[in-house]
PDB file of C-alpha atoms in Angstrom:
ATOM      1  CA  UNK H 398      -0.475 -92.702  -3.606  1.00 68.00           C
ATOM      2  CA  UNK H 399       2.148 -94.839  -5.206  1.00 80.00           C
ATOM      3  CA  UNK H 400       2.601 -91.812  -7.746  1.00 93.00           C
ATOM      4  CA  UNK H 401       2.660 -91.843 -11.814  1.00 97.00           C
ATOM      5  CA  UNK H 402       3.058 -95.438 -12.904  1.00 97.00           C
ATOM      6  CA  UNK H 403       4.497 -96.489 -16.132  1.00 97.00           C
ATOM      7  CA  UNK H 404       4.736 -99.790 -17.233  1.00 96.00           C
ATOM      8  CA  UNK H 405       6.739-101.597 -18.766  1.00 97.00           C
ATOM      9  CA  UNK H 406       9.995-100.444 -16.924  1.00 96.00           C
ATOM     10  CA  UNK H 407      12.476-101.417 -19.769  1.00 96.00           C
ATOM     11  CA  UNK H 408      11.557-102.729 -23.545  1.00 96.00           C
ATOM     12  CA  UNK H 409      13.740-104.459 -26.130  1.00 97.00           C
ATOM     13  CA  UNK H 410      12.437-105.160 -29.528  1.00 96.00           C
ATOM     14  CA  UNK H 411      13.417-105.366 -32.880  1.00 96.00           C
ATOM     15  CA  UNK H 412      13.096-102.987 -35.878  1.00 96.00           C
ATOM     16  CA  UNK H 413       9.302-102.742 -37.099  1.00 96.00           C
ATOM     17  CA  UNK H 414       7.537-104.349 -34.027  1.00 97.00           C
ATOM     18  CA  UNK H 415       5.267-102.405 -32.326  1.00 97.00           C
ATOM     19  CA  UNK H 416       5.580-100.815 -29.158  1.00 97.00           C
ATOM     20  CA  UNK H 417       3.245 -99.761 -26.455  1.00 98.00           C
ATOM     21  CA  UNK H 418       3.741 -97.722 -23.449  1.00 98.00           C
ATOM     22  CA  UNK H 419       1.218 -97.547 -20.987  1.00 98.00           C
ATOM     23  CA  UNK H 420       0.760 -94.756 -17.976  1.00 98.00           C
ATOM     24  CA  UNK H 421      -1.444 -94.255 -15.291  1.00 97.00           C
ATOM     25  CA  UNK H 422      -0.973 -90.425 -13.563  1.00 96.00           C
ATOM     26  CA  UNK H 423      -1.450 -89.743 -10.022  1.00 95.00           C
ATOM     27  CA  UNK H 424      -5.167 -89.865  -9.146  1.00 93.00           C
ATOM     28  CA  UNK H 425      -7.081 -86.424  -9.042  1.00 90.00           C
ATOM     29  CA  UNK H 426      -4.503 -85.127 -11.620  1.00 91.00           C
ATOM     30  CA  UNK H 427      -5.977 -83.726 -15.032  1.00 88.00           C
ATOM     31  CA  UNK H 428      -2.779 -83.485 -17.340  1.00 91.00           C
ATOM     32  CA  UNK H 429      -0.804 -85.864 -18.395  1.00 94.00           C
ATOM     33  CA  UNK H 430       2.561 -85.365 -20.259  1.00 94.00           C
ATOM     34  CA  UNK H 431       5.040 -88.011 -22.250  1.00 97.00           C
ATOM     35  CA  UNK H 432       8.415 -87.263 -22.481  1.00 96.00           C
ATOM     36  CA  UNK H 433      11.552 -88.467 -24.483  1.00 96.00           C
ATOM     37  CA  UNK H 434      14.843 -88.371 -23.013  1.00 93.00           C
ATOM     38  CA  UNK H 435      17.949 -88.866 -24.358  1.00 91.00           C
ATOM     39  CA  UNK H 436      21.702 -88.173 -24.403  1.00 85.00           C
ATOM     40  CA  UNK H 437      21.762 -85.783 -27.969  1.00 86.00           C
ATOM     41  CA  UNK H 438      18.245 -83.868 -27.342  1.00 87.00           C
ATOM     42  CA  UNK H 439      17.448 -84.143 -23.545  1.00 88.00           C
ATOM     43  CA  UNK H 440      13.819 -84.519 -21.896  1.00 91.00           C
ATOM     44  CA  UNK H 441      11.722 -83.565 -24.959  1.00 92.00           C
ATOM     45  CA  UNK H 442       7.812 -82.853 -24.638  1.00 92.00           C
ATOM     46  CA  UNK H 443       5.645 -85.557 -27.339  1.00 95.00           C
ATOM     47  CA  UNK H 444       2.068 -84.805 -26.088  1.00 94.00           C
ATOM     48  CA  UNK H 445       0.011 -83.899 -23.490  1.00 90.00           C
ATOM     49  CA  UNK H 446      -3.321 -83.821 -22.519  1.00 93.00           C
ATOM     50  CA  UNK H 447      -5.922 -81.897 -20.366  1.00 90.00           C
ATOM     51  CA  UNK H 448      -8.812 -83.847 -19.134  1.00 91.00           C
ATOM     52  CA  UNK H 449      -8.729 -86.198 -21.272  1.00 93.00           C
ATOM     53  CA  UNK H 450      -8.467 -84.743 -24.571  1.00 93.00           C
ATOM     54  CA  UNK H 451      -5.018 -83.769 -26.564  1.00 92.00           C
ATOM     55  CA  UNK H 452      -3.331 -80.046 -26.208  1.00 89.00           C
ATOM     56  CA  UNK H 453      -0.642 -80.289 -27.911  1.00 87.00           C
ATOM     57  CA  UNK H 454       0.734 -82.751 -29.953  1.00 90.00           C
ATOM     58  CA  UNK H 455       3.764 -80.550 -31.949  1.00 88.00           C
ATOM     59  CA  UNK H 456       6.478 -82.823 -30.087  1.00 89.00           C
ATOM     60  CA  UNK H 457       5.657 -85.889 -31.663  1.00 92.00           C
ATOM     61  CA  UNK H 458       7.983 -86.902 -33.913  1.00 85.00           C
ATOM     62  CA  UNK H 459       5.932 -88.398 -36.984  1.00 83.00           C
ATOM     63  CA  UNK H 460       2.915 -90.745 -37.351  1.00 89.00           C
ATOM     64  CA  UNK H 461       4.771 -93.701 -36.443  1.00 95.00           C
ATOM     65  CA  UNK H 462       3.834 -92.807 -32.989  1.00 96.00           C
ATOM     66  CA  UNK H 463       0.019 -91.961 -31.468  1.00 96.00           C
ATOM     67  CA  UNK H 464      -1.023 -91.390 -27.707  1.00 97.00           C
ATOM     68  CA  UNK H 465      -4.307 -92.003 -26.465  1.00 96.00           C
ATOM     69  CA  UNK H 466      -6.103 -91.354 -23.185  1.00 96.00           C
ATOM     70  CA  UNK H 467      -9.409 -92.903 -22.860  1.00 96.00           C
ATOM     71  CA  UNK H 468      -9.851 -91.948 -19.234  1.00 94.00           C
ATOM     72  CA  UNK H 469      -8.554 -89.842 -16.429  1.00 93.00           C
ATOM     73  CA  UNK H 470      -6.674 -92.925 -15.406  1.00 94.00           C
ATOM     74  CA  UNK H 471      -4.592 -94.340 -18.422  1.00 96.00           C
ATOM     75  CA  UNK H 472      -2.637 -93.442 -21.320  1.00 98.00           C
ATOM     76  CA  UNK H 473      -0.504 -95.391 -23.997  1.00 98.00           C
ATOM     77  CA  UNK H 474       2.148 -94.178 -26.729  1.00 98.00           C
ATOM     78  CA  UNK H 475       2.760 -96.297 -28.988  1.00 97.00           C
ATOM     79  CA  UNK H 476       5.147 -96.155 -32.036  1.00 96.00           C
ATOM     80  CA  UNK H 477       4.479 -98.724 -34.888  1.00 96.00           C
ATOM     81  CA  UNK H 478       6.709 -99.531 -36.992  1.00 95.00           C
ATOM     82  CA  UNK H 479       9.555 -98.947 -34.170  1.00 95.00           C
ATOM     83  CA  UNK H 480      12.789 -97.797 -35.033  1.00 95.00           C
ATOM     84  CA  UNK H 481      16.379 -97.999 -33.419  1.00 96.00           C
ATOM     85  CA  UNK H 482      16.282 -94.235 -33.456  1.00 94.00           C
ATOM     86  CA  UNK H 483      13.661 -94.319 -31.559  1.00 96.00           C
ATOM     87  CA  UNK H 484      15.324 -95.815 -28.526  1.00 97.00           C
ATOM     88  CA  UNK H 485      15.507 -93.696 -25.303  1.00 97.00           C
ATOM     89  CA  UNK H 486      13.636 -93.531 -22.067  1.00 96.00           C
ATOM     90  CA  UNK H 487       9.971 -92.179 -21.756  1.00 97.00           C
ATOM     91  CA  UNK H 488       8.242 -90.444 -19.011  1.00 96.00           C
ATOM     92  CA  UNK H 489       4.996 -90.373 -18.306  1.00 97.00           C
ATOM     93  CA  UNK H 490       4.168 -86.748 -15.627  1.00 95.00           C
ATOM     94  CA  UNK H 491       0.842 -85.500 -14.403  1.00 93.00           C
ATOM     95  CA  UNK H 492       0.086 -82.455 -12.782  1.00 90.00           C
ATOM     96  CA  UNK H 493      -3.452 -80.408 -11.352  1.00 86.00           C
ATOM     97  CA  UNK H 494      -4.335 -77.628 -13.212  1.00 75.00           C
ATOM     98  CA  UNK H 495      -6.399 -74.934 -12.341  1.00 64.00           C
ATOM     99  CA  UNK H 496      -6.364 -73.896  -8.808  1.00 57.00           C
ATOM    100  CA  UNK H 497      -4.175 -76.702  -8.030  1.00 58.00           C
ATOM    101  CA  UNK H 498      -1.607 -76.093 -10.782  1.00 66.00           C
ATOM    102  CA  UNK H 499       2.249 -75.293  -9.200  1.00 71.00           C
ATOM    103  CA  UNK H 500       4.241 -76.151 -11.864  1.00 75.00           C
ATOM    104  CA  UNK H 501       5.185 -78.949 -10.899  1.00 85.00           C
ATOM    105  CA  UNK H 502       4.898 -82.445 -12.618  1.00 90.00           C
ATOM    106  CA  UNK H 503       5.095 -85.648 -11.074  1.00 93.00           C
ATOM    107  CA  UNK H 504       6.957 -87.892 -13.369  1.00 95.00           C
ATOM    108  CA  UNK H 505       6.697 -91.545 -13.173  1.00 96.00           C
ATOM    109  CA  UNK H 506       9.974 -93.749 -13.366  1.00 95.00           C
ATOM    110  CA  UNK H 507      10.125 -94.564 -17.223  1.00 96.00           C
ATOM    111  CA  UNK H 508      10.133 -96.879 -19.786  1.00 97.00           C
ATOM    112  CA  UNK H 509      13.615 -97.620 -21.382  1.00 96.00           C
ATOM    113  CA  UNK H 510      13.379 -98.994 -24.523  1.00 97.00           C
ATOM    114  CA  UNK H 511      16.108-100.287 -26.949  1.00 97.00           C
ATOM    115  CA  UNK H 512      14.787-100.756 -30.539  1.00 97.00           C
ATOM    116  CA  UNK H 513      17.693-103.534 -32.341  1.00 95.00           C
TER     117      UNK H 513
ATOM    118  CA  UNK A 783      10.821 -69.580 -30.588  1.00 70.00           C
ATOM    119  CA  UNK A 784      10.935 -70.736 -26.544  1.00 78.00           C
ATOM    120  CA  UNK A 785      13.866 -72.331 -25.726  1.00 87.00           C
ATOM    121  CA  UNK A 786      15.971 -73.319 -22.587  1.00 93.00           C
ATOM    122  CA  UNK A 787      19.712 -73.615 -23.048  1.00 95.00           C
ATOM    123  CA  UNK A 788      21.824 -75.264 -20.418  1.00 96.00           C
ATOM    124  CA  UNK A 789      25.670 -74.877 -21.566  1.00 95.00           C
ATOM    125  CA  UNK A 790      26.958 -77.292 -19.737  1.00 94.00           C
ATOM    126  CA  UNK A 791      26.649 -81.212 -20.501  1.00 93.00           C
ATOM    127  CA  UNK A 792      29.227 -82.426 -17.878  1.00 96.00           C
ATOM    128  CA  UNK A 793      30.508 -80.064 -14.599  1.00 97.00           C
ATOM    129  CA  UNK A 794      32.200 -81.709 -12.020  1.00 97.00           C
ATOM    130  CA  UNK A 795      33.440 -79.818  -8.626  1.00 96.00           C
ATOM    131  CA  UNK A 796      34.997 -81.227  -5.633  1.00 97.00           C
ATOM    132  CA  UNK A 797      33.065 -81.348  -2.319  1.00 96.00           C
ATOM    133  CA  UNK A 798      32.819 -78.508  -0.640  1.00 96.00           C
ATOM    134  CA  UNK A 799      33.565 -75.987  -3.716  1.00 97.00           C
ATOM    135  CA  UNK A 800      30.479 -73.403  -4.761  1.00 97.00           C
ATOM    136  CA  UNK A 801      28.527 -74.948  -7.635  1.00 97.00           C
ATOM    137  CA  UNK A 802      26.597 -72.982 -10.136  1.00 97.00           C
ATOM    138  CA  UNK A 803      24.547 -74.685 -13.104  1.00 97.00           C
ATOM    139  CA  UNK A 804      23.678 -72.301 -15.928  1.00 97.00           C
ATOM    140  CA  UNK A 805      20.699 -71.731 -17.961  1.00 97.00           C
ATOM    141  CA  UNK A 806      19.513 -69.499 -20.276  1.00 96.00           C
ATOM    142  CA  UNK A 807      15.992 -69.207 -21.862  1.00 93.00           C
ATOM    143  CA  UNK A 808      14.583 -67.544 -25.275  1.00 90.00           C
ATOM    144  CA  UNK A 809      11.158 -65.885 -24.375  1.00 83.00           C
ATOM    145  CA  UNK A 810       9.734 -62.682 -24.632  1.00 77.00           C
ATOM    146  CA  UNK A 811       7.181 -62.780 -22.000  1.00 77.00           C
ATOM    147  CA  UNK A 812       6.655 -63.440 -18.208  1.00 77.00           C
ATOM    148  CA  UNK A 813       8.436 -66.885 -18.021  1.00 81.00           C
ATOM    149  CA  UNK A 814       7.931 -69.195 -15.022  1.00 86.00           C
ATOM    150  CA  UNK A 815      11.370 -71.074 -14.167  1.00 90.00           C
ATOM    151  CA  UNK A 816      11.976 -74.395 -12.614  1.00 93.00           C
ATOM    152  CA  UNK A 817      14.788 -76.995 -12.103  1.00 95.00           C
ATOM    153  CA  UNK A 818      14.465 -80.278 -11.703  1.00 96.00           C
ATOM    154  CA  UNK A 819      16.899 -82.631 -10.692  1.00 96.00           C
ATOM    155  CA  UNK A 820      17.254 -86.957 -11.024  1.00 94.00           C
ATOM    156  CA  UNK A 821      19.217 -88.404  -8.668  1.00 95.00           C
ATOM    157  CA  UNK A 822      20.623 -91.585  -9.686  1.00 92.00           C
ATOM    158  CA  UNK A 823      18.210 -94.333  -9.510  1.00 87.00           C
ATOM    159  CA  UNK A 824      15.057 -92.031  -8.576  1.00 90.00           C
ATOM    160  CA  UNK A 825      12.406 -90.397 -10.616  1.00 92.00           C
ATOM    161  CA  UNK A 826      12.672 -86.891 -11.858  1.00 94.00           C
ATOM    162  CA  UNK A 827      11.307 -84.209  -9.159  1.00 93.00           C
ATOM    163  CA  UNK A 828      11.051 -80.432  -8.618  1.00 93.00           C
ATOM    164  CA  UNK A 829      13.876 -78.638  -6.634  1.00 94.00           C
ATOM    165  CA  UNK A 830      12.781 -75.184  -6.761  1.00 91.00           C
ATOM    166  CA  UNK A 831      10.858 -72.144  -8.732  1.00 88.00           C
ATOM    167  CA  UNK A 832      11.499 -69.098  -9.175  1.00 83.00           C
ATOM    168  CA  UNK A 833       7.980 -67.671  -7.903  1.00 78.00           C
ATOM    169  CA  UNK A 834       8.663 -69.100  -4.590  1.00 78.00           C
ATOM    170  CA  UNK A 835      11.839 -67.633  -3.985  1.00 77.00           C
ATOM    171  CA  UNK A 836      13.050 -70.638  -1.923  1.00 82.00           C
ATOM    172  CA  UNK A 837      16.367 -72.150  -1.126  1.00 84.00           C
ATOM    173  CA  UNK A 838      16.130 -76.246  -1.234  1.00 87.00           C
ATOM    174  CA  UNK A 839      18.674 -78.153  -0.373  1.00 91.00           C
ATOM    175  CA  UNK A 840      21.048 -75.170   0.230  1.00 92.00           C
ATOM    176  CA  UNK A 841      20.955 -74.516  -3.395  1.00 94.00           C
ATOM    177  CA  UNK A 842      18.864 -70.780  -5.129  1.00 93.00           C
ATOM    178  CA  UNK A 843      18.239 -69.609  -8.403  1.00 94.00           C
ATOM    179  CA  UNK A 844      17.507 -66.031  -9.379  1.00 87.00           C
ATOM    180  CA  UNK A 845      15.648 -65.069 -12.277  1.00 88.00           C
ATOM    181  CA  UNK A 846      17.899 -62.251 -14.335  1.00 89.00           C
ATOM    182  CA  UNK A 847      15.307 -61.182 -16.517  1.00 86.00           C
ATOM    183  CA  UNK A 848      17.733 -58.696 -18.368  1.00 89.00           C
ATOM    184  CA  UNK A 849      20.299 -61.675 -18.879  1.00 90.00           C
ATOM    185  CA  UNK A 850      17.970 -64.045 -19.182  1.00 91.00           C
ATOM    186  CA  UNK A 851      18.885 -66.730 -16.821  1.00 93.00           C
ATOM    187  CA  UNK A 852      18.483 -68.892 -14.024  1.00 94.00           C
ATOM    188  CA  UNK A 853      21.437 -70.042 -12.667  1.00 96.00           C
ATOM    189  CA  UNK A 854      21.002 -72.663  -9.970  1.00 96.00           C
ATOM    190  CA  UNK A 855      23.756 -71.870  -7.366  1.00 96.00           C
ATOM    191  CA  UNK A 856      25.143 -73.760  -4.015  1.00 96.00           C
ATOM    192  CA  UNK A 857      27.684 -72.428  -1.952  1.00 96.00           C
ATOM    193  CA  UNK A 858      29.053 -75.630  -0.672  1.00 96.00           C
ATOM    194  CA  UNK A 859      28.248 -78.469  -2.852  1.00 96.00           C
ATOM    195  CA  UNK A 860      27.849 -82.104  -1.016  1.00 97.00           C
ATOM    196  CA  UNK A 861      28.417 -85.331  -2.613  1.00 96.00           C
ATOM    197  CA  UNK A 862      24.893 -85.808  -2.342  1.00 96.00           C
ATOM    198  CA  UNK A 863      23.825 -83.027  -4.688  1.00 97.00           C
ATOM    199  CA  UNK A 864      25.582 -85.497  -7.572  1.00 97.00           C
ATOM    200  CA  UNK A 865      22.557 -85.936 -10.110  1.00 97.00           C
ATOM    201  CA  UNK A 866      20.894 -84.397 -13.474  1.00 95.00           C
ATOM    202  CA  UNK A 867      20.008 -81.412 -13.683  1.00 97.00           C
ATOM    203  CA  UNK A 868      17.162 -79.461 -15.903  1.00 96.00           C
ATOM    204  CA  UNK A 869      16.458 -76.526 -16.222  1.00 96.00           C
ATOM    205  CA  UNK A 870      12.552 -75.797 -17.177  1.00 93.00           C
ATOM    206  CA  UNK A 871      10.175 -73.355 -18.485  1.00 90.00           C
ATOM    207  CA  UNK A 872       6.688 -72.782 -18.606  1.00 84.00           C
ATOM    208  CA  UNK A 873       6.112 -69.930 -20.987  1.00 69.00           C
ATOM    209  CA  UNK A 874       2.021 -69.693 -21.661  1.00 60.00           C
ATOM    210  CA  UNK A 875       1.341 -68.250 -18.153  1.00 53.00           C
ATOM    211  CA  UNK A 876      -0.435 -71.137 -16.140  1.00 50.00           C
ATOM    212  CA  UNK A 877      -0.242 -73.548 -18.632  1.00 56.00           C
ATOM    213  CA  UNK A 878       1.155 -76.869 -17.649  1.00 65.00           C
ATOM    214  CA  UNK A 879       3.325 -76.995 -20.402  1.00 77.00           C
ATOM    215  CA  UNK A 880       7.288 -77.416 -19.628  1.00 86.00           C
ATOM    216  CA  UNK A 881       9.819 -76.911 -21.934  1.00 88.00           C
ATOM    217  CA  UNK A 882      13.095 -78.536 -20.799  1.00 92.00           C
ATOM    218  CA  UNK A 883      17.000 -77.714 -21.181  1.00 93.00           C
ATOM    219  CA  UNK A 884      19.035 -80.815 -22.401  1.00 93.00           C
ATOM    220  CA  UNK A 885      20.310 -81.297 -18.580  1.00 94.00           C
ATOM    221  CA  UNK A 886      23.759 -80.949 -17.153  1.00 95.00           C
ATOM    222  CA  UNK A 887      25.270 -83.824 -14.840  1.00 95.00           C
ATOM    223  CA  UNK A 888      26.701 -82.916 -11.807  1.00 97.00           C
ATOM    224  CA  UNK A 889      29.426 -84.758 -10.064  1.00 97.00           C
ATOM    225  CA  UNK A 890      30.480 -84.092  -6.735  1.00 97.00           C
ATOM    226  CA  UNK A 891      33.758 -85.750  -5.682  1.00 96.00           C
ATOM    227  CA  UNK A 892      35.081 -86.052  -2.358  1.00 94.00           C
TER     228      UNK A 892
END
């Protein structure tokens, strides 16, 4: 399994455009997470999901930005209108739950974008 | 509210020196513990929990439930172990849901 995979890998747009992130968690995994990370606030949870449908949603930081999953094998954030504020790097993780649940997410590499 | 606090943004020791990273978390249940680490360049991956009691990588963690913390420790730190640090906690008893510390960044110099 190549693990989580996020796509795009780095992002630079300008102020109001809007953005989309996409994921795809590790196969046979039922939650998915997106994280923000930056210098000032750290890895900070958005969303995540449980089979599909959204858990928690607390983290995000204001209706500029939505996260979907339409199946077990994709996910997208996107923020419209962006913001430079809302530069930073986001993770896509996935983990098993139930039986199968560790505590341990598998993140993907990221998406850095820059918002000019 | 839950919370994870990690003190320290920067610590830096010289090879060979003990290392400990400190964290503290705000919870008044059963809390499950975790650090991560991100080496330079890779993705972001599990070290160690406290439920498992294991040392990785020469490095431990205790859980001090009367102090609150989880202090991730190494007696001899390598130039290897150079990388980010988080400390995590999952605080709804076999939920998924992490709740990270703002990281510290450990450099190891020779």
């Amino acid at each position: 399994d190549a693990g989580v995979i996020q796509s795009p890998r780095h992002e630079v747009t300008e102020m109001g455009q809007e953005v989309t992130l996409r994921c795809k968690p590790i196969s046979g995994h039922n939650s998915l997470f997106w994280y923000r990370q930056t210098m000032m606030r750290g890895l900070e949870l958005l969303i995540y999901f449980n089979n599909n449908v959204p858990i928690d949603d607390s983290g995000m930081p204001e209706d500029r930005f939505s996260a979907k999953m339409p199946n077990a094998s994709f996910s997208t954030l996107k923020i419209q209108p962006s913001e430079p504020r809302d530069s930073a790097v986001y993770f896509c993780a996935s983990s098993p739950t139930g039986q199968g649940y560790t505590g341990e997410l598998f993140f993907g590499e990221g998406s850095r974008l820059t918002v000019l | 509210a839950q919370r994870v606090t990690q003190p320290e943004k920067l610590l830096s020791v010289f090879k060979g020196a003990p290392v400990e990273l400190k964290c503290n978390y705000s919870y008044s249940g059963s809390p499950e513990l975790f650090w991560y680490v991100q080496y330079s360049r890779q993705r972001l991956q599990l070290l160690l929990r406290h439920i498992s009691r294991e040392s990785i990588k020469g490095f431990t963690a205790d859980l001090n439930k009367g102090e609150t913390s989880f202090h991730l420790k190494k007696p001899f730190a390598q130039e290897e172990d150079s990388a980010m640090y988080y400390c995590a906690l999952s605080f709804q008893g076999g939920s998924e849901k992490l709740v990270f510390g703002k990281g510290t960044k450990l450099t190891v110099n020779p």
